[in-house]
Amino acid sequence: MKEQSRQLDFHSALPVLFYIPNIIDYVRIGLLIGSWISYYPSAWISLISYVVSILLDAVDGMAARHWKQTSAFGAWLDVVVDNLGRGFLWCQLCNFGFFVTALEWLAFVCTHTLGPTWKSNIAGPRLIQAVMKNNFRSPVGSFIILSLNLLPVWLYGIRFELLTEIHLPLAIQYSVLLAMVAGRITCAMVEIWVIYSHILQLCLKNKNASQ
């Protein structure tokens, strides 16, 4: 009986794996693998593969809404692919890249535990509220998300002198870099607050259970 139930659950879940937005995410994983393979042999191919993967991140959301194929698995997979891509770049670019990646994964674990409504369940200081306002759809929130995704790409362009190849002045390169570093630091503050809030809730649950 249990075996039949497992088979039924698997067959019921199978169509979700092949939702169009999820297939797009599988393509993104393939692009990230291609970016990783070509990281040293061809900096431009690696960068283009990675950037296309980022652009497809916007497409999968639109596809989910257009075909009404939103799912808990799709939401989870989308963030996993994002973290895998950024983690790959951060770990390649600098010695402390592991800590940036670890912070992102810790924050993801905490928000995923809270469920799809995690953004509305986290209260915090004004800075946290300003960043998360309207589901990050505010000037501050948009800048933070932009910095989160583009900082490793920008660092990659500087390291391999790709930005210099396209004749972008050094002053602009490093001005944009400083702005995105500031945005990423702010993002790290939000991630740390999310982790802190989650730990606090776990401790309070344990305290209430023991009373």
XYZ file of C-alpha atoms in Angstrom:
211
model
C 0.000 0.000 0.000
C 2.837 2.362 0.922
C 4.657 1.451 -2.296
C 1.555 2.286 -4.336
C 1.258 5.603 -2.488
C 4.877 6.460 -3.294
C 4.346 5.642 -6.981
C 1.181 7.758 -7.031
C 3.018 10.675 -5.428
C 5.854 10.400 -7.938
C 3.531 10.318 -10.939
C 1.553 13.246 -9.534
C 4.733 15.277 -9.049
C 6.316 14.377 -12.393
C 4.473 17.000 -14.525
C 5.755 19.792 -12.255
C 9.335 18.848 -13.107
C 8.587 19.589 -16.750
C 6.841 22.923 -16.332
C 8.224 25.385 -18.881
C 9.792 27.721 -16.257
C 11.512 24.731 -14.646
C 12.874 23.599 -18.016
C 14.274 27.120 -18.427
C 16.047 26.678 -15.097
C 17.537 23.375 -16.310
C 18.885 25.287 -19.312
C 20.335 27.841 -16.905
C 22.145 25.038 -15.061
C 23.594 23.881 -18.385
C 24.777 27.422 -19.119
C 26.421 27.633 -15.693
C 28.233 24.354 -16.329
C 29.403 25.760 -19.675
C 30.529 28.939 -17.918
C 32.497 26.916 -15.389
C 34.168 24.759 -18.068
C 35.203 27.790 -20.131
C 36.221 29.973 -17.151
C 39.950 29.850 -17.942
C 40.050 28.777 -21.609
C 37.734 31.574 -22.797
C 36.779 34.425 -20.492
C 34.272 35.881 -22.956
C 32.419 32.583 -23.522
C 32.299 32.019 -19.755
C 30.959 35.517 -19.141
C 28.367 35.359 -21.928
C 27.106 31.964 -20.709
C 26.764 33.317 -17.192
C 25.015 36.528 -18.285
C 22.536 34.593 -20.465
C 21.767 32.459 -17.407
C 21.019 35.636 -15.429
C 18.775 36.990 -18.193
C 16.845 33.721 -18.293
C 16.179 34.196 -14.585
C 13.730 36.948 -15.574
C 12.247 34.832 -18.358
C 11.336 31.871 -16.139
C 9.250 34.113 -13.879
C 7.361 35.564 -16.833
C 6.848 32.068 -18.247
C 5.459 30.829 -14.936
C 2.924 33.642 -14.818
C 2.028 33.419 -18.518
C 1.382 29.655 -18.535
C 0.104 29.627 -14.938
C 2.820 27.152 -13.994
C 3.933 28.544 -10.656
C 4.985 25.895 -8.152
C 6.789 25.515 -4.834
C 9.424 23.429 -6.601
C 9.905 26.119 -9.252
C 10.343 28.853 -6.646
C 12.888 26.690 -4.811
C 14.735 25.726 -8.005
C 14.961 29.342 -9.167
C 16.805 30.442 -6.013
C 18.996 27.319 -6.014
C 20.175 28.059 -9.561
C 20.799 31.713 -8.632
C 22.908 30.685 -5.640
C 24.803 28.046 -7.606
C 25.726 30.580 -10.278
C 26.838 33.307 -7.913
C 28.605 30.773 -5.712
C 30.601 29.455 -8.646
C 31.770 32.952 -9.572
C 32.521 34.094 -6.026
C 34.582 31.000 -5.227
C 36.591 31.460 -8.422
C 37.126 35.181 -8.027
C 38.475 35.586 -4.495
C 39.590 33.745 -1.391
C 36.682 35.023 0.705
C 34.146 34.067 -1.961
C 33.200 30.990 0.056
C 31.949 33.175 2.915
C 29.773 35.260 0.569
C 28.314 32.060 -0.845
C 27.788 30.529 2.591
C 25.918 33.641 3.729
C 23.591 33.422 0.717
C 22.861 29.732 1.346
C 22.238 30.311 5.061
C 19.803 33.102 4.250
C 18.078 30.847 1.701
C 17.657 28.056 4.259
C 16.082 30.511 6.693
C 13.686 32.103 4.191
C 12.702 28.751 2.670
C 11.802 27.447 6.125
C 9.419 30.378 6.576
C 7.607 29.543 3.329
C 6.567 31.656 0.316
C 5.348 34.522 2.516
C 8.716 34.984 4.238
C 9.078 38.589 3.043
C 5.985 39.645 4.980
C 6.970 37.624 8.052
C 10.268 39.405 8.689
C 10.161 42.673 10.581
C 13.241 44.756 11.147
C 14.851 48.187 11.315
C 14.045 50.854 8.732
C 16.883 49.803 6.453
C 15.591 46.233 6.279
C 12.050 47.462 5.613
C 13.261 49.877 2.916
C 15.127 47.111 1.097
C 12.273 44.594 1.278
C 9.458 47.061 0.574
C 7.010 45.880 -2.110
C 8.875 42.613 -2.579
C 12.177 44.447 -3.289
C 10.370 46.555 -5.926
C 11.595 49.877 -4.601
C 14.591 52.002 -5.650
C 16.647 50.694 -2.722
C 15.500 47.103 -3.126
C 16.092 47.099 -6.878
C 19.609 48.477 -6.386
C 20.386 45.798 -3.784
C 19.182 42.980 -6.062
C 21.148 44.478 -8.962
C 24.297 44.590 -6.833
C 23.722 41.055 -5.605
C 23.631 39.678 -9.137
C 26.029 41.952 -11.011
C 28.881 42.488 -8.549
C 30.560 39.116 -9.249
C 30.076 39.669 -12.986
C 31.648 43.130 -12.750
C 34.569 41.755 -10.732
C 35.031 39.081 -13.377
C 35.131 41.729 -16.092
C 37.765 43.690 -14.181
C 39.898 40.657 -13.318
C 40.118 39.414 -16.894
C 40.285 42.974 -18.269
C 37.174 42.433 -20.363
C 35.854 45.877 -19.430
C 39.144 47.384 -20.539
C 38.892 45.503 -23.832
C 35.641 47.319 -24.592
C 37.415 50.611 -23.743
C 35.494 51.352 -20.564
C 37.506 53.935 -18.592
C 39.029 52.728 -15.334
C 37.312 55.558 -13.471
C 33.910 54.211 -14.514
C 34.919 50.613 -13.828
C 35.895 51.327 -10.238
C 33.119 53.845 -9.566
C 30.529 51.224 -10.532
C 32.466 48.641 -8.513
C 32.349 50.782 -5.363
C 28.628 51.399 -5.798
C 27.896 47.686 -6.179
C 30.132 46.777 -3.230
C 28.081 49.189 -1.126
C 24.905 47.532 -2.411
C 26.238 44.045 -1.687
C 27.268 45.035 1.845
C 23.733 46.309 2.424
C 22.412 43.026 1.047
C 24.684 41.159 3.485
C 23.180 43.179 6.334
C 19.706 42.038 5.255
C 20.893 38.411 5.002
C 22.433 38.569 8.477
C 19.210 40.052 9.847
C 17.190 37.242 8.231
C 19.480 34.622 9.770
C 19.351 36.365 13.159
C 15.538 36.548 13.042
C 15.290 32.868 12.137
C 17.614 31.785 14.961
C 15.628 33.945 17.384
C 12.365 32.316 16.303
C 13.856 28.837 16.698
C 15.044 29.670 20.207
C 11.651 31.096 21.165
C 9.878 27.988 19.835
C 12.164 25.806 21.917
C 11.516 27.962 24.999
C 7.729 27.860 24.513
C 7.797 24.089 23.977
C 9.662 23.542 27.245
C 7.191 25.597 29.281
